[in-house]
Short mmCIF file of C-alpha atoms and ligand atoms in Angstrom, two decimals:
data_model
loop_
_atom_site.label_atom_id
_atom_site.label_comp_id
_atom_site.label_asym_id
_atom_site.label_seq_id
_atom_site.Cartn_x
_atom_site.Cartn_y
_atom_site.Cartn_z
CA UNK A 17 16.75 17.63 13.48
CA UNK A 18 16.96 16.63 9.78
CA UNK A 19 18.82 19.04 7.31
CA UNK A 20 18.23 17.69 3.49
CA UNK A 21 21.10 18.45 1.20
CA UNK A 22 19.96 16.95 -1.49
CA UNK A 23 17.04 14.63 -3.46
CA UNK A 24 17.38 12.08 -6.32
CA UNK A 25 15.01 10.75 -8.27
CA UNK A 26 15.18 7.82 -10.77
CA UNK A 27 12.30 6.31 -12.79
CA UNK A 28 13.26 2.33 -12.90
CA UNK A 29 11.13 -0.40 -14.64
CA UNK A 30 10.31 -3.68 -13.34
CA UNK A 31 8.58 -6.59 -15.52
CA UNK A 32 6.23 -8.21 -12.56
CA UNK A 33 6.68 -12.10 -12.71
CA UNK A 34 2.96 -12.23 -13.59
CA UNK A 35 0.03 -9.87 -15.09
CA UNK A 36 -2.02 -8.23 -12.35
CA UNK A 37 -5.37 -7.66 -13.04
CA UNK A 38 -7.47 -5.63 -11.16
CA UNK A 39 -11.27 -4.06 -11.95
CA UNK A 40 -9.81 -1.10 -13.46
CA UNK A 41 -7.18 -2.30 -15.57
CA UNK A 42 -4.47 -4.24 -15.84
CA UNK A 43 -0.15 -4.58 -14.97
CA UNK A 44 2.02 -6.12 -16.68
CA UNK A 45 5.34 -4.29 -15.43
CA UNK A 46 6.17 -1.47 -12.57
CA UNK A 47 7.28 1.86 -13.64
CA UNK A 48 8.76 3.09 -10.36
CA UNK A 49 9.53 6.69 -9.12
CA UNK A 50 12.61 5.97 -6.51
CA UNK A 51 13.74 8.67 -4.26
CA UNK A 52 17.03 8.77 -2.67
CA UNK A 53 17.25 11.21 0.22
CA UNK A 54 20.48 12.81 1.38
CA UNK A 55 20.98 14.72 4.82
CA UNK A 56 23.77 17.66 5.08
CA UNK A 57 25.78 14.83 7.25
CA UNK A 58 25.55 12.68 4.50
CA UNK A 59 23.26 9.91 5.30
CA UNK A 60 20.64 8.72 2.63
CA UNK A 61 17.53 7.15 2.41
CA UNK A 62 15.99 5.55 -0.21
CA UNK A 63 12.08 5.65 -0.56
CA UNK A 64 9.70 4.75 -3.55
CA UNK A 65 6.60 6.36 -4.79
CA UNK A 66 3.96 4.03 -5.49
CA UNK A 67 2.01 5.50 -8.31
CA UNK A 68 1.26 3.55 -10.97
CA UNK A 69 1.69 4.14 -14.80
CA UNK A 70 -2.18 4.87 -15.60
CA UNK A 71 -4.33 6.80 -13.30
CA UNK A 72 -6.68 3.69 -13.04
CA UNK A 73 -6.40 3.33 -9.35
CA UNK A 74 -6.24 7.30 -8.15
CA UNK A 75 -5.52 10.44 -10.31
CA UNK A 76 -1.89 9.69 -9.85
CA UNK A 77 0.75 8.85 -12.14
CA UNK A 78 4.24 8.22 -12.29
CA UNK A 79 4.73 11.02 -14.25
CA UNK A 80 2.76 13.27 -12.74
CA UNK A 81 4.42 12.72 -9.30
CA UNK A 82 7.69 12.95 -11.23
CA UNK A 83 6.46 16.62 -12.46
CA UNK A 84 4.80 17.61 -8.85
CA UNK A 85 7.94 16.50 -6.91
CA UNK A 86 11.14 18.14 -9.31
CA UNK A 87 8.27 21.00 -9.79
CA UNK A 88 7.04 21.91 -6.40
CA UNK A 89 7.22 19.22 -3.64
CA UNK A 90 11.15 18.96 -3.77
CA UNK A 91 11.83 22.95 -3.23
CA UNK A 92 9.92 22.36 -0.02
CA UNK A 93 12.33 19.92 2.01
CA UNK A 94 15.67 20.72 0.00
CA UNK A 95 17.69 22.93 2.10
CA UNK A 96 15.09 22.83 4.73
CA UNK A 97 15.85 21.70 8.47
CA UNK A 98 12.67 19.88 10.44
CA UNK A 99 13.06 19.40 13.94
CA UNK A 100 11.33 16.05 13.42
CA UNK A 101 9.55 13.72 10.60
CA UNK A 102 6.25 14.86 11.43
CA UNK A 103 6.36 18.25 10.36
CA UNK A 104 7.58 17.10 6.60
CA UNK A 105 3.83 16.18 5.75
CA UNK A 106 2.42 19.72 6.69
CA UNK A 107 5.42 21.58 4.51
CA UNK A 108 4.22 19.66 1.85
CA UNK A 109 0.72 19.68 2.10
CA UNK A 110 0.59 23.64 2.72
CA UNK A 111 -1.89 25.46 -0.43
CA UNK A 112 -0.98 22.03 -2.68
CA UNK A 113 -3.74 19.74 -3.08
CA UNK A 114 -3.60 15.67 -3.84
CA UNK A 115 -0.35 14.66 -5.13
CA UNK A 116 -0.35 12.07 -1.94
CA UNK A 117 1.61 9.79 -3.48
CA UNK A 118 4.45 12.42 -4.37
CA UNK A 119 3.93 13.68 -1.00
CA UNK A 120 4.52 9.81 0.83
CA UNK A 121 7.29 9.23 -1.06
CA UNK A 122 9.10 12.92 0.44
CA UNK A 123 7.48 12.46 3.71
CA UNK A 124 8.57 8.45 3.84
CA UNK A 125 12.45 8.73 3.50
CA UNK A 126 12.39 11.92 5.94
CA UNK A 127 11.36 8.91 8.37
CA UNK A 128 14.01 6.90 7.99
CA UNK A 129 16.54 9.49 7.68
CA UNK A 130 15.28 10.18 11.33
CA UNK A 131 15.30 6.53 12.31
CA UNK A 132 19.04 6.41 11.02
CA UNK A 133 19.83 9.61 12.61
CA UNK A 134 18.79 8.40 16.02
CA UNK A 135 19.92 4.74 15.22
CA UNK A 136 16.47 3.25 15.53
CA UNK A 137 15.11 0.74 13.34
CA UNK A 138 11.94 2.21 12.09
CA UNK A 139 9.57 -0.07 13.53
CA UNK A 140 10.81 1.04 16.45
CA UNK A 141 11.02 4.35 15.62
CA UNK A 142 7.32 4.12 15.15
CA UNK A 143 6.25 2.56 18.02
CA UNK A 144 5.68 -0.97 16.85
CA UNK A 145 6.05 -3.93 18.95
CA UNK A 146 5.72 -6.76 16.91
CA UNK A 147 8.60 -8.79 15.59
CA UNK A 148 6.97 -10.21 12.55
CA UNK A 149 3.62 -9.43 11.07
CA UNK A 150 0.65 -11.74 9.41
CA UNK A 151 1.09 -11.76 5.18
CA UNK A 152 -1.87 -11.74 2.50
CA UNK A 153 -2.00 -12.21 -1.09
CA UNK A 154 -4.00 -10.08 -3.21
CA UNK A 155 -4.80 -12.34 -6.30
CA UNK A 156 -6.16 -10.45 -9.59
CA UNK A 157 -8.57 -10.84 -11.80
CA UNK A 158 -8.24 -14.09 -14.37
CA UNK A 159 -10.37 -15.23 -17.13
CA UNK A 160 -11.54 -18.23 -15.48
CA UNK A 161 -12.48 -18.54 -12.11
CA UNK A 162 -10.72 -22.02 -12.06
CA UNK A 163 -7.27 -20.29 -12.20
CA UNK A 164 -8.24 -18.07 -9.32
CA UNK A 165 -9.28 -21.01 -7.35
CA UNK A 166 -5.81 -22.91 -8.63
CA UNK A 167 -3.63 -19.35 -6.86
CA UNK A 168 -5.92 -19.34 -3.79
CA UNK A 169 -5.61 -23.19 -3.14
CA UNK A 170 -1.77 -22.33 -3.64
CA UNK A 171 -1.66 -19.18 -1.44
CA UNK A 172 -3.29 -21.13 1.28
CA UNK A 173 -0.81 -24.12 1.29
CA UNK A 174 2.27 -21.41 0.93
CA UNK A 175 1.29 -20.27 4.59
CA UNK A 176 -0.72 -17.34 3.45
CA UNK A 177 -3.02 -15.94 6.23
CA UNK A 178 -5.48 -14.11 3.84
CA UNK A 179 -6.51 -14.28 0.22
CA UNK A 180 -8.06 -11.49 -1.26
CA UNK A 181 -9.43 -11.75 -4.85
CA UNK A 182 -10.02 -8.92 -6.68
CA UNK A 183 -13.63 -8.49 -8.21
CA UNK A 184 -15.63 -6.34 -10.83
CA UNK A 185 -18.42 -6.54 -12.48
CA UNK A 186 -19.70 -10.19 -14.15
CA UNK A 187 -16.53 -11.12 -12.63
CA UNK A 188 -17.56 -11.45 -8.69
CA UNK A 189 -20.06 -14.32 -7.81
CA UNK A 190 -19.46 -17.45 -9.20
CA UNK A 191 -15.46 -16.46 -8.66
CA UNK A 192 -16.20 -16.28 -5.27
CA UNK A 193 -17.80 -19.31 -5.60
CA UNK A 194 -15.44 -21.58 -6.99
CA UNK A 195 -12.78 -19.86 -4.76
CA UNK A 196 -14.59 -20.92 -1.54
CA UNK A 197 -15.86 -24.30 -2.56
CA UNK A 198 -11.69 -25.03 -3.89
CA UNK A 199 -10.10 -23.51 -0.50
CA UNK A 200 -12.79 -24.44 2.21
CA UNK A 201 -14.54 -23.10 5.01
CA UNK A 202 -11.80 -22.02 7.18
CA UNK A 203 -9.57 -20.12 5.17
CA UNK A 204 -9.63 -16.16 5.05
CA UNK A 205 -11.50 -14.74 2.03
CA UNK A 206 -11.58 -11.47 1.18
CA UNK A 207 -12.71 -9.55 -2.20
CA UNK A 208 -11.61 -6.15 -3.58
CA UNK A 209 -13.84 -4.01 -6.21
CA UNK A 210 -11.87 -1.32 -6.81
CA UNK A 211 -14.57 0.98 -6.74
CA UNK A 212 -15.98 -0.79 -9.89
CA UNK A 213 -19.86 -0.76 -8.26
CA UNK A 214 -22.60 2.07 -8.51
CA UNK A 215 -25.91 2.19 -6.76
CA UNK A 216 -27.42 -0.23 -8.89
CA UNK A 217 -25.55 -3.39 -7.75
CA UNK A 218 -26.83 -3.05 -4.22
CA UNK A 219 -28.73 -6.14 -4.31
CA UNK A 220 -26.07 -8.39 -6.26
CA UNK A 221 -23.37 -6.61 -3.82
CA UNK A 222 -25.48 -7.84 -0.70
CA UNK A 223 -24.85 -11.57 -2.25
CA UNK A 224 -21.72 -11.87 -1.30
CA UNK A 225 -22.69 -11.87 2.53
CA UNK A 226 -23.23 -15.65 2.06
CA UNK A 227 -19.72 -16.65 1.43
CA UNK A 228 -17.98 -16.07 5.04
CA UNK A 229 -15.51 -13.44 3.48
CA UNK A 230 -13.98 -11.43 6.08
CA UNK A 231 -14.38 -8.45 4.34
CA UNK A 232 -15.82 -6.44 0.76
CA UNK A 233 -13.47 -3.92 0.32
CA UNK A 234 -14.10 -1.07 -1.53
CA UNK A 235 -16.68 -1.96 -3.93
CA UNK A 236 -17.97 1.75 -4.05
CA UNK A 237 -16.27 4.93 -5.86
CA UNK A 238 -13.64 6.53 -3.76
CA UNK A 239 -16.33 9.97 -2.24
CA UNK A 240 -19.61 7.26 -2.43
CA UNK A 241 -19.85 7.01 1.57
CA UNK A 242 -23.63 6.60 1.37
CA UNK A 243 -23.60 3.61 -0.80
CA UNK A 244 -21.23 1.77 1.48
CA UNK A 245 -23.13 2.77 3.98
CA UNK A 246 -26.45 1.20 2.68
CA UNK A 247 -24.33 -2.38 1.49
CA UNK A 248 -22.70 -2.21 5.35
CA UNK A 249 -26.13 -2.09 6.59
CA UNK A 250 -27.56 -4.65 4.82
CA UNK A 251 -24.94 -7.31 5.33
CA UNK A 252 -23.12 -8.66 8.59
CA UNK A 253 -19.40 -9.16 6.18
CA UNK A 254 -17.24 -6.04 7.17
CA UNK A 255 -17.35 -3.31 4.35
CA UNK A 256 -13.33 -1.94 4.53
CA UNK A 257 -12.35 1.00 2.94
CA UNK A 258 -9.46 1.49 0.66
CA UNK A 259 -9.70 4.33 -1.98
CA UNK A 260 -11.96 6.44 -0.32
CA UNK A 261 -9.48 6.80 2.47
CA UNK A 262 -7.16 9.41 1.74
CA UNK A 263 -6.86 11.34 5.27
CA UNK A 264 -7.69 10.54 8.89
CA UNK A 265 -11.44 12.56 8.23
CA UNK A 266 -12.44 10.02 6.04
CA UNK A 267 -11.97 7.20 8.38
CA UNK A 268 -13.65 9.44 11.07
CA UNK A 269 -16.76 10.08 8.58
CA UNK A 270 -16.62 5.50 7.74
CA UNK A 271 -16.67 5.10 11.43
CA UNK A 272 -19.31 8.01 12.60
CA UNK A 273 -21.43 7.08 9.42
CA UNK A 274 -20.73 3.00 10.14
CA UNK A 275 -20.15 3.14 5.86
CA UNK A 276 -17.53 0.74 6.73
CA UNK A 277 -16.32 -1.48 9.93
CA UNK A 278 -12.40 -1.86 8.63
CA UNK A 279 -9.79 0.52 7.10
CA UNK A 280 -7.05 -0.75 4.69
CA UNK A 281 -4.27 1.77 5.57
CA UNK A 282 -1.65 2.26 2.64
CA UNK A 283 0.98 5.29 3.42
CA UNK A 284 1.19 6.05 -0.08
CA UNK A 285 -2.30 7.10 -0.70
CA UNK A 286 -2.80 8.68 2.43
CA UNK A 287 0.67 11.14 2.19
CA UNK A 288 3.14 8.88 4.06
CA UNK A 289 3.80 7.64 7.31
CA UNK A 290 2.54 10.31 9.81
CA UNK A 291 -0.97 10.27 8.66
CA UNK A 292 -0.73 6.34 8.21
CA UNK A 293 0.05 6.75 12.31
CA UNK A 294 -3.30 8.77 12.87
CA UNK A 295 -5.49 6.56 10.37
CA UNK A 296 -4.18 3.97 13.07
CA UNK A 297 -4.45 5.58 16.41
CA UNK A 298 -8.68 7.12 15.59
CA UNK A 299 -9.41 3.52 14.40
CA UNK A 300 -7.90 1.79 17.37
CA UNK A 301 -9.71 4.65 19.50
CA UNK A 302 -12.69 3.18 17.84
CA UNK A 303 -12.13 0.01 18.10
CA UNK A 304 -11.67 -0.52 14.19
CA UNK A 305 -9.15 -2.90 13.40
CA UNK A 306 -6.91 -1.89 10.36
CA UNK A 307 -4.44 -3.53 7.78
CA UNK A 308 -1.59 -2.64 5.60
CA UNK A 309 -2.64 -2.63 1.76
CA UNK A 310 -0.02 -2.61 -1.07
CA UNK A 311 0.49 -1.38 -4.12
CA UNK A 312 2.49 -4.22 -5.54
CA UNK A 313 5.78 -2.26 -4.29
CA UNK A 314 9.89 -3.12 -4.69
CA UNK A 315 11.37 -4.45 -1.46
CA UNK A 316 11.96 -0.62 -0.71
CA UNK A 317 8.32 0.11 -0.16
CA UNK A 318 7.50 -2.76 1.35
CA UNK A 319 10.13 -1.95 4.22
CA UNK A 320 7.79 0.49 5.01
CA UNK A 321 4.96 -0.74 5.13
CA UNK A 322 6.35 -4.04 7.29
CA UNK A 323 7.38 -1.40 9.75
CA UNK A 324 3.82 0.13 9.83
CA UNK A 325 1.95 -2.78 9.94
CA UNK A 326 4.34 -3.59 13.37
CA UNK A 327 2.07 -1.40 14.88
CA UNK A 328 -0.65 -2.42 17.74
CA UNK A 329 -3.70 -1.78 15.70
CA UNK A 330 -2.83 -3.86 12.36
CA UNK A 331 -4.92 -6.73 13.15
CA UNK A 332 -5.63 -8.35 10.11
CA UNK A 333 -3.05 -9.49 7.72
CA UNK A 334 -1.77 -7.45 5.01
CA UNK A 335 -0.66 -7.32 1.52
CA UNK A 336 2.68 -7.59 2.36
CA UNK A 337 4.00 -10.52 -0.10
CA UNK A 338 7.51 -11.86 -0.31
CA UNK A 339 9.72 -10.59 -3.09
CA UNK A 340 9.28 -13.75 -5.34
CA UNK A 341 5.20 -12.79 -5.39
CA UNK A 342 6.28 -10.16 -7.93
CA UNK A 343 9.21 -10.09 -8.91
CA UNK A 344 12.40 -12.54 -10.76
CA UNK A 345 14.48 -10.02 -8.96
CA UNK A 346 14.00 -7.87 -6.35
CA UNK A 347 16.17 -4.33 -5.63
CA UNK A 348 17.00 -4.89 -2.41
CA UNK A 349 18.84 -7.94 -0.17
CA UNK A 350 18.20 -9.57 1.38
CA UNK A 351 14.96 -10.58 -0.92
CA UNK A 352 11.78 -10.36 1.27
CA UNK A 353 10.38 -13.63 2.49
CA UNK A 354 8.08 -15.23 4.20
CA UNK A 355 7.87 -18.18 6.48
CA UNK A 356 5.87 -21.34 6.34
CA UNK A 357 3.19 -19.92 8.73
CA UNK A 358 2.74 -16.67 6.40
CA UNK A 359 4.57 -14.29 8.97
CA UNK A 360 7.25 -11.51 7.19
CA UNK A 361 10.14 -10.67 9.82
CA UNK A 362 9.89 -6.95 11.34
CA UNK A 363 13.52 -5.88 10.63
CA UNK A 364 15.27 -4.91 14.02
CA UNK A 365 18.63 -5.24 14.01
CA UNK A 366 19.46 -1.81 12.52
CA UNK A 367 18.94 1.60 12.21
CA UNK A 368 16.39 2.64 9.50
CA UNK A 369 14.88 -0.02 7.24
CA UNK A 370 16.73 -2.82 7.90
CA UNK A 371 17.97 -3.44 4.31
CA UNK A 372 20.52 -3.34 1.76
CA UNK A 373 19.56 -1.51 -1.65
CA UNK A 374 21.05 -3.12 -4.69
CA UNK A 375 22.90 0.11 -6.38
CA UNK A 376 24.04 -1.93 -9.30
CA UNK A 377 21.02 -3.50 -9.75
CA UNK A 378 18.56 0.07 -9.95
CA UNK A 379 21.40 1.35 -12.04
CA UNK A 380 20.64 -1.26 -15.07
CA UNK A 381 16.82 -0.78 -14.87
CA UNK A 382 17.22 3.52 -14.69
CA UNK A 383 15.39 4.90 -17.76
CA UNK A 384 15.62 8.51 -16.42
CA UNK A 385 17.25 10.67 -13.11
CA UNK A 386 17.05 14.06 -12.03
CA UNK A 387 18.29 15.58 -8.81
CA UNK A 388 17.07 18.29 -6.49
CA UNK A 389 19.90 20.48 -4.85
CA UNK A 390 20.37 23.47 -3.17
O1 OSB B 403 -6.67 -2.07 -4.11
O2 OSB B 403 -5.21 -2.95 -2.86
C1 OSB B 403 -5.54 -2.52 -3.97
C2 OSB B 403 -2.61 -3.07 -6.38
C3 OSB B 403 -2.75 -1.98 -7.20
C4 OSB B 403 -3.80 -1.11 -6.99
C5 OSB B 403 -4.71 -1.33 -5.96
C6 OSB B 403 -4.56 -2.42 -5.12
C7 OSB B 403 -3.51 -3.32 -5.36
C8 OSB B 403 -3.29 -4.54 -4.58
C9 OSB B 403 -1.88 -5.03 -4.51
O3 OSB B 403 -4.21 -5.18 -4.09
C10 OSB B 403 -1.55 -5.82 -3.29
C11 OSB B 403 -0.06 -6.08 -3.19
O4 OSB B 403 0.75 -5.14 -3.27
O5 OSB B 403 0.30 -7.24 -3.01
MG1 MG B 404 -7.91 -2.16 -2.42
#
């Protein structure tokens, strides 16, 4: 049982080492939403919300989480009890629509305030068997395609196990191109659209099928099944599914309608952890293998989504880069890392995440707090 005493939230911003540019705009620093949880016994957990500043990528914001959460997520778990994690996600999710992000965030530190109540490291917690877990890098958009080629040769020799570039419009072939003649035949291509695409770039979509990639994700608007349907049909590259994604129907309707053979599984766009768990479980029913996306988080969210991706079903690698990826600093230590091969440790040595938050460290970059008691 999990009794929640009290919630904290803190807005902290984060220069990222290096812009990050994808078809919808562009990131030059993280404004984060961080959520510290506290249990009537006095435990806390420490969770992050992954919305972004503009609502480029969904409808979400960090402002507009920080309004749905103080205004009517928070009110929901404070002073609540919940016999386990799972039944978080429903509280919140009751007669309030969207918001996922908000929601994750709330849902994601009721997990590990379980795992540290039963002194279980999440991973465990969560069923996962693995002890460390395949990394990719997502690589954005750059003016010329010969600096995208320069960061994928890189990637590759830094161990990487997948590079995905990020695409739009005018800015897809001849990348591609360059990036695959630069890296080779055997290294793991993969491009991201961002749901940058219509209807109309069917044929110049279907293009792509000659350049081995092991997967288009995404190159469709978020509700546009039908066109990923037709590109999936025309092509033998895997279509995956990102945006459109946002709750275990939506992978059902990809798999029933075959708009899509692959499912990039982030908790924070699907509501957190529990729903993360039944994206995974229908796809590996179906025999659809899934992968952990990111959202360019702080060590904090990334502890999550390591433990996630520990699960039987992650196949493919995800976009789980080290701490140096994106940031001079990162808030937690140890920093995240990753071996030679391009493998990220599953932290199992302790209850919860597995790692230290540096409380000094989010104190200098607060710009704003506010706590929810009861
Ligand atoms: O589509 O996966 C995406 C970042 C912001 C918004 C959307 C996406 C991304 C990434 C980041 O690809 C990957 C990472 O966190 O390393
Ligand atoms: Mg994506």
């Amino acid at each position: 049982m999990i009794q929640v005493r009290e919630v904290r939230l803190r807005e902290i911003r984060l220069p990222l080492r290096e812009p990050f540019r994808i078809s919808s705009g562009v990131a030059h620093e993280r404004r984060i939403c961080l959520l510290e949880m506290e249990d009537v016994e006095g435990r806390t957990s420490w969770s992050e919300c992954v919305a972004g500043s503009t609502p480029n990528y969904t409808s979400e914001t960090v402002d507009i989480a920080w309004l749905s959460l103080l205004e009517w997520l928070l009110p929901r778990v404070v002073g609540e009890k919940f016999d386990s994690p799972g039944e978080v996600f429903p509280a919140l999710h009751r007669n309030i629509r969207g918001h996922l992000m908000a929601k994750a965030a709330v849902e994601m530190a009721a997990w590990n305030l379980a795992a540290k109540k039963r002194e279980l490291p999440l991973a465990e917690l969560l069923g996962g068997s693995e002890s460390e877990v395949p990394t990719g890098i997502s690589l954005g958009i750059e003016e010329d395609p010969g600096e995208t080629a320069r960061k994928a040769r890189e990637a590759v020799r830094e161990g990487y196990r997948k590079v995905k570039l990020k695409i739009a419009p005018g800015r897809d072939l001849e990348t591609v191109r360059t990036v695959r003649e630069s890296v080779g035949r055997d290294a793991e291509l993969a491009v991201d659209g961002n749901a940058a695409y219509t209807a109309d770039d069917l044929d110049h979509l279907a293009r792509l099928d000659d350049f081995s990639l092991l997967m288009i994700e995404q190159p469709f608007g978020a509700g546009d099944l039908l066109q990923h349907r037709k590109l999936q049909e025309r092509i033998s590259t895997p279509v995956c599914l990102d945006e459109t994604v946002i709750e275990p129907d939506r992978a059902r309707d990809m798999i029933a309608l075959d708009a899509g053979r692959i499912v990039n599984i982030k908790p924070g766009r699907v509501g957190g952890i529990s729903r993360s768990v039944a994206i995974h479980d229908l796809c590996a029913e179906a025999d659809v293998p899934v992968w952990c996306g990111g959202m360019l988080e702080t060590g904090i969210g990334r502890a999550y989504n390591v433990a996630l991706a520990s699960l039987p079903n992650f196949r493919l690698p995800g976009d789980l880069s080290p701490s140096r990826r994106y940031w001079e600093r990162d808030i937690v230590s140890p920093e995240w890392t990753m071996s030679d091969g391009g493998m990220v440790a599953v932290p199992r040595d302790e209850p919860g995440l597995g790692i230290a938050v540096d409380r000094g460290r989010i104190e200098e970059l607060t710009v704003r707090s506010a706590t929810a008691a009861f």
